mmCIF file of C-alpha atoms in Angstrom:
data_model
loop_
_atom_site.group_PDB
_atom_site.id
_atom_site.type_symbol
_atom_site.label_atom_id
_atom_site.label_comp_id
_atom_site.label_asym_id
_atom_site.label_seq_id
_atom_site.Cartn_x
_atom_site.Cartn_y
_atom_site.Cartn_z
ATOM 1 C CA MET X 1 115.843 102.483 98.622
ATOM 2 C CA ALA X 2 117.014 99.237 99.733
ATOM 3 C CA THR X 3 115.835 96.066 98.203
ATOM 4 C CA GLY X 4 114.275 93.305 99.971
ATOM 5 C CA LYS X 5 117.416 91.174 99.823
ATOM 6 C CA GLU X 6 119.704 94.088 101.240
ATOM 7 C CA TYR X 7 116.673 94.173 104.347
ATOM 8 C CA GLU X 8 117.260 90.648 104.738
ATOM 9 C CA ALA X 9 120.911 90.760 104.931
ATOM 10 C CA LYS X 10 120.886 93.708 107.378
ATOM 11 C CA ILE X 11 118.147 92.406 109.732
ATOM 12 C CA ALA X 12 120.251 88.959 109.903
ATOM 13 C CA ASN X 13 122.759 90.697 112.320
ATOM 14 C CA TYR X 14 120.538 91.940 114.781
ATOM 15 C CA ASN X 15 119.772 90.010 118.019
ATOM 16 C CA TRP X 16 116.991 90.371 120.533
ATOM 17 C CA ASP X 17 119.043 93.727 122.058
ATOM 18 C CA ASP X 18 119.142 94.889 118.619
ATOM 19 C CA LEU X 19 115.666 94.698 117.649
ATOM 20 C CA ILE X 20 114.457 96.101 121.273
ATOM 21 C CA GLN X 21 116.498 99.001 120.121
ATOM 22 C CA LEU X 22 115.059 98.917 116.658
ATOM 23 C CA TRP X 23 111.496 98.764 118.259
ATOM 24 C CA SER X 24 112.553 102.127 120.142
ATOM 25 C CA GLU X 25 113.375 103.858 117.019
ATOM 26 C CA ILE X 26 110.103 102.492 115.429
ATOM 27 C CA GLU X 27 108.126 103.663 118.249
ATOM 28 C CA SER X 28 109.942 107.034 117.793
ATOM 29 C CA GLY X 29 109.066 106.975 114.011
ATOM 30 C CA ASP X 30 113.091 107.419 113.532
ATOM 31 C CA THR X 31 114.097 104.292 111.631
ATOM 32 C CA PRO X 32 117.007 105.400 109.121
ATOM 33 C CA GLY X 33 118.209 103.312 106.643
ATOM 34 C CA TRP X 34 114.693 101.651 106.636
ATOM 35 C CA GLY X 35 112.221 102.249 103.960
ATOM 36 C CA ALA X 36 108.314 103.251 105.209
ATOM 37 C CA GLY X 37 107.134 100.091 107.234
ATOM 38 C CA LYS X 38 109.907 98.217 106.388
ATOM 39 C CA ALA X 39 111.742 98.400 109.798
ATOM 40 C CA LEU X 40 108.634 96.938 111.303
ATOM 41 C CA GLU X 41 108.185 94.271 108.594
ATOM 42 C CA TYR X 42 111.666 92.991 109.080
ATOM 43 C CA LEU X 43 111.760 93.356 112.939
ATOM 44 C CA VAL X 44 108.412 91.277 113.663
ATOM 45 C CA LEU X 45 109.952 88.658 111.125
ATOM 46 C CA ARG X 46 113.600 88.628 112.802
ATOM 47 C CA ALA X 47 111.733 88.186 116.061
ATOM 48 C CA PHE X 48 110.026 85.146 114.981
ATOM 49 C CA GLU X 49 113.445 83.921 113.114
ATOM 50 C CA LEU X 50 115.256 84.076 116.551
ATOM 51 C CA ASP X 51 112.739 82.359 118.593
ATOM 52 C CA SER X 52 113.027 79.361 115.926
ATOM 53 C CA ALA X 53 110.392 79.659 113.863
ATOM 54 C CA GLU X 54 110.997 79.287 109.627
ATOM 55 C CA VAL X 55 110.131 82.452 107.870
ATOM 56 C CA THR X 56 109.530 83.450 104.471
ATOM 57 C CA TRP X 57 110.742 87.289 103.926
ATOM 58 C CA PRO X 58 108.023 89.866 102.216
ATOM 59 C CA TYR X 59 107.116 89.241 98.488
ATOM 60 C CA SER X 60 105.031 90.010 96.023
ATOM 61 C CA VAL X 61 102.728 87.221 94.484
ATOM 62 C CA ARG X 62 102.504 87.655 90.598
ATOM 63 C CA VAL X 63 99.955 86.419 87.952
ATOM 64 C CA ASP X 64 100.301 86.881 84.145
ATOM 65 C CA GLY X 65 103.178 89.763 85.345
ATOM 66 C CA ASP X 66 100.644 91.640 87.387
ATOM 67 C CA GLU X 67 101.391 91.875 90.967
ATOM 68 C CA LEU X 68 98.251 90.621 92.764
ATOM 69 C CA GLU X 69 99.417 90.697 96.180
ATOM 70 C CA GLN X 70 102.313 92.110 98.643
ATOM 71 C CA ILE X 71 102.828 89.615 101.093
ATOM 72 C CA ASP X 72 104.608 90.964 104.689
ATOM 73 C CA GLY X 73 105.927 87.871 105.620
ATOM 74 C CA VAL X 74 105.091 84.475 106.202
ATOM 75 C CA VAL X 75 105.907 82.463 109.466
ATOM 76 C CA TYR X 76 106.042 78.739 110.212
ATOM 77 C CA SER X 77 106.196 77.187 113.746
ATOM 78 C CA GLU X 78 104.782 74.438 115.695
ATOM 79 C CA GLY X 79 103.300 72.732 112.523
ATOM 80 C CA LEU X 80 101.010 75.968 111.608
ATOM 81 C CA ALA X 81 101.618 78.802 109.151
ATOM 82 C CA TYR X 82 100.739 82.257 109.603
ATOM 83 C CA ILE X 83 100.545 85.316 106.790
ATOM 84 C CA ILE X 84 101.896 88.368 108.445
ATOM 85 C CA GLU X 85 100.513 92.112 107.903
ATOM 86 C CA CYS X 86 102.582 94.880 109.596
ATOM 87 C CA LYS X 87 101.347 98.453 109.912
ATOM 88 C CA ASP X 88 103.735 101.138 111.057
ATOM 89 C CA GLU X 89 101.147 104.078 111.203
ATOM 90 C CA CYS X 90 100.490 107.068 113.224
ATOM 91 C CA GLU X 91 97.169 106.148 114.285
ATOM 92 C CA ALA X 92 95.154 103.099 115.088
ATOM 93 C CA VAL X 93 94.562 100.966 112.207
ATOM 94 C CA ASP X 94 90.923 100.750 110.952
ATOM 95 C CA ILE X 95 89.853 98.074 108.736
ATOM 96 C CA LEU X 96 91.082 97.933 105.554
ATOM 97 C CA PRO X 97 94.314 95.761 106.427
ATOM 98 C CA ILE X 98 92.421 93.422 107.830
ATOM 99 C CA ALA X 99 89.738 93.746 104.907
ATOM 100 C CA LYS X 100 93.249 92.638 102.762
ATOM 101 C CA LEU X 101 94.244 90.071 104.649
ATOM 102 C CA ARG X 102 90.987 88.292 104.995
ATOM 103 C CA ASN X 103 90.998 88.619 101.303
ATOM 104 C CA GLN X 104 94.520 86.837 100.804
ATOM 105 C CA LEU X 105 93.998 84.244 103.455
ATOM 106 C CA LEU X 106 90.320 83.263 101.242
ATOM 107 C CA ARG X 107 92.660 82.153 98.420
ATOM 108 C CA ARG X 108 94.940 79.791 100.558
ATOM 109 C CA PRO X 109 94.069 76.886 102.657
ATOM 110 C CA ALA X 110 91.749 77.100 105.571
ATOM 111 C CA THR X 111 94.223 76.082 108.001
ATOM 112 C CA ILE X 112 96.422 79.101 107.469
ATOM 113 C CA THR X 113 96.234 82.293 109.910
ATOM 114 C CA GLY X 114 96.552 85.965 109.423
ATOM 115 C CA ILE X 115 98.261 88.089 111.821
ATOM 116 C CA VAL X 116 97.753 92.025 111.720
ATOM 117 C CA PHE X 117 101.009 93.798 113.824
ATOM 118 C CA SER X 118 99.974 97.496 114.411
ATOM 119 C CA ARG X 119 102.628 99.814 116.084
ATOM 120 C CA LYS X 120 99.529 101.897 117.279
ATOM 121 C CA GLY X 121 96.673 99.386 117.578
ATOM 122 C CA PHE X 122 93.303 98.964 115.821
ATOM 123 C CA THR X 123 90.276 101.212 115.890
ATOM 124 C CA PRO X 124 87.109 99.606 117.169
ATOM 125 C CA ASN X 125 85.611 98.941 113.865
ATOM 126 C CA ALA X 126 88.966 97.302 112.819
ATOM 127 C CA VAL X 127 88.383 94.873 116.018
ATOM 128 C CA LYS X 128 84.603 94.031 115.376
ATOM 129 C CA LEU X 129 85.560 93.352 111.830
ATOM 130 C CA ALA X 130 88.367 91.104 112.807
ATOM 131 C CA ARG X 131 85.765 89.615 115.703
ATOM 132 C CA LEU X 132 83.238 89.363 112.871
ATOM 133 C CA VAL X 133 85.750 87.150 110.340
ATOM 134 C CA SER X 134 84.471 83.623 109.909
ATOM 135 C CA PRO X 135 85.949 81.419 110.407
ATOM 136 C CA GLN X 136 87.880 83.091 112.831
ATOM 137 C CA THR X 137 91.619 83.663 110.934
ATOM 138 C CA ILE X 138 92.797 86.787 111.808
ATOM 139 C CA LEU X 139 94.887 87.731 114.924
ATOM 140 C CA LEU X 140 95.565 91.065 116.176
ATOM 141 C CA TRP X 141 98.866 92.476 117.797
ATOM 142 C CA GLU X 142 99.353 96.050 119.014
ATOM 143 C CA GLY X 143 102.602 97.578 119.794
ATOM 144 C CA GLU X 144 102.488 97.222 123.507
ATOM 145 C CA GLU X 145 102.393 92.965 122.912
ATOM 146 C CA ILE X 146 105.242 93.460 120.350
ATOM 147 C CA LYS X 147 107.754 95.140 122.749
ATOM 148 C CA TYR X 148 106.615 92.644 125.455
ATOM 149 C CA SER X 149 107.342 89.777 123.207
ATOM 150 C CA LEU X 150 110.497 91.107 122.519
ATOM 151 C CA GLN X 151 111.652 92.329 125.771
ATOM 152 C CA ASN X 152 110.857 88.422 127.317
ATOM 153 C CA LYS X 153 112.034 87.102 124.081
ATOM 154 C CA CYS X 154 108.798 84.875 123.759
ATOM 155 C CA ILE X 155 107.046 86.030 120.462
ATOM 156 C CA ILE X 156 106.315 82.340 119.996
ATOM 157 C CA ARG X 157 104.988 81.813 123.167
ATOM 158 C CA SER X 158 103.021 84.891 122.927
ATOM 159 C CA LEU X 159 101.284 83.623 119.744
ATOM 160 C CA VAL X 160 100.515 80.392 120.880
ATOM 161 C CA LYS X 161 98.637 82.269 124.012
ATOM 162 C CA LYS X 162 97.056 84.545 121.638
ATOM 163 C CA SER X 163 95.755 81.617 119.406
ATOM 164 C CA ARG X 164 94.483 79.550 122.085
ATOM 165 C CA HIS X 165 92.487 82.439 123.376
ATOM 166 C CA CYS X 166 91.067 82.988 120.123
ATOM 167 C CA ILE X 167 90.372 79.094 119.613
ATOM 168 C CA GLU X 168 88.683 78.960 123.185
ATOM 169 C CA HIS X 169 86.868 82.359 123.138
ATOM 170 C CA GLY X 170 86.372 83.692 119.322
ATOM 171 C CA LEU X 171 88.483 86.747 120.074
ATOM 172 C CA PRO X 172 91.499 87.727 118.002
ATOM 173 C CA ASP X 173 92.425 90.275 119.749
ATOM 174 C CA TYR X 174 93.568 88.932 123.543
ATOM 175 C CA ASN X 175 96.113 91.535 124.726
ATOM 176 C CA ILE X 176 98.998 88.984 125.622
ATOM 177 C CA THR X 177 100.882 91.395 128.197
ATOM 178 C CA ILE X 178 97.301 91.415 130.612
ATOM 179 C CA GLU X 179 99.068 88.164 132.337
ATOM 180 C CA ALA X 180 102.266 90.151 132.919
ATOM 181 C CA LYS X 181 100.276 92.836 134.536
ATOM 182 C CA ILE X 182 98.237 90.649 136.960
#
């Protein structure tokens, strides 16, 4: 299995078109050369990097030699910081990743927002939990939003829209593709 540094080196050569192709492979469940879930983690971070954000690649937080947390990545953009959690599963994501991310955020400064990216979306219970997190610090991204942001090379603009909607309405699950459908 490849190491994190090997995945970083591999994804560093990807441009927007390469990411769109990788997304297609992720959607079909066929990502040769990538460990389970790794293609989505690195695709999301590379998209932010291509869109001029600063990223921290996946890492572990260790305390006294024990792994306390595994972080899928961190994104810094427009003076804000986001902890990334990615889920490349065959079914909609339930509450566990949201609860995990909430606990990770509780250990950090209050200004940090979490984002859960899910290829297959979220169960109603997961959305309900994300809406009840207080203060509202977790945004939800579904597969169609990832695809839209890749095709339009606008993941930061999409993040700003999603964040503003959450600030104004208190809802973390605004679908940024709605404007494209109107």
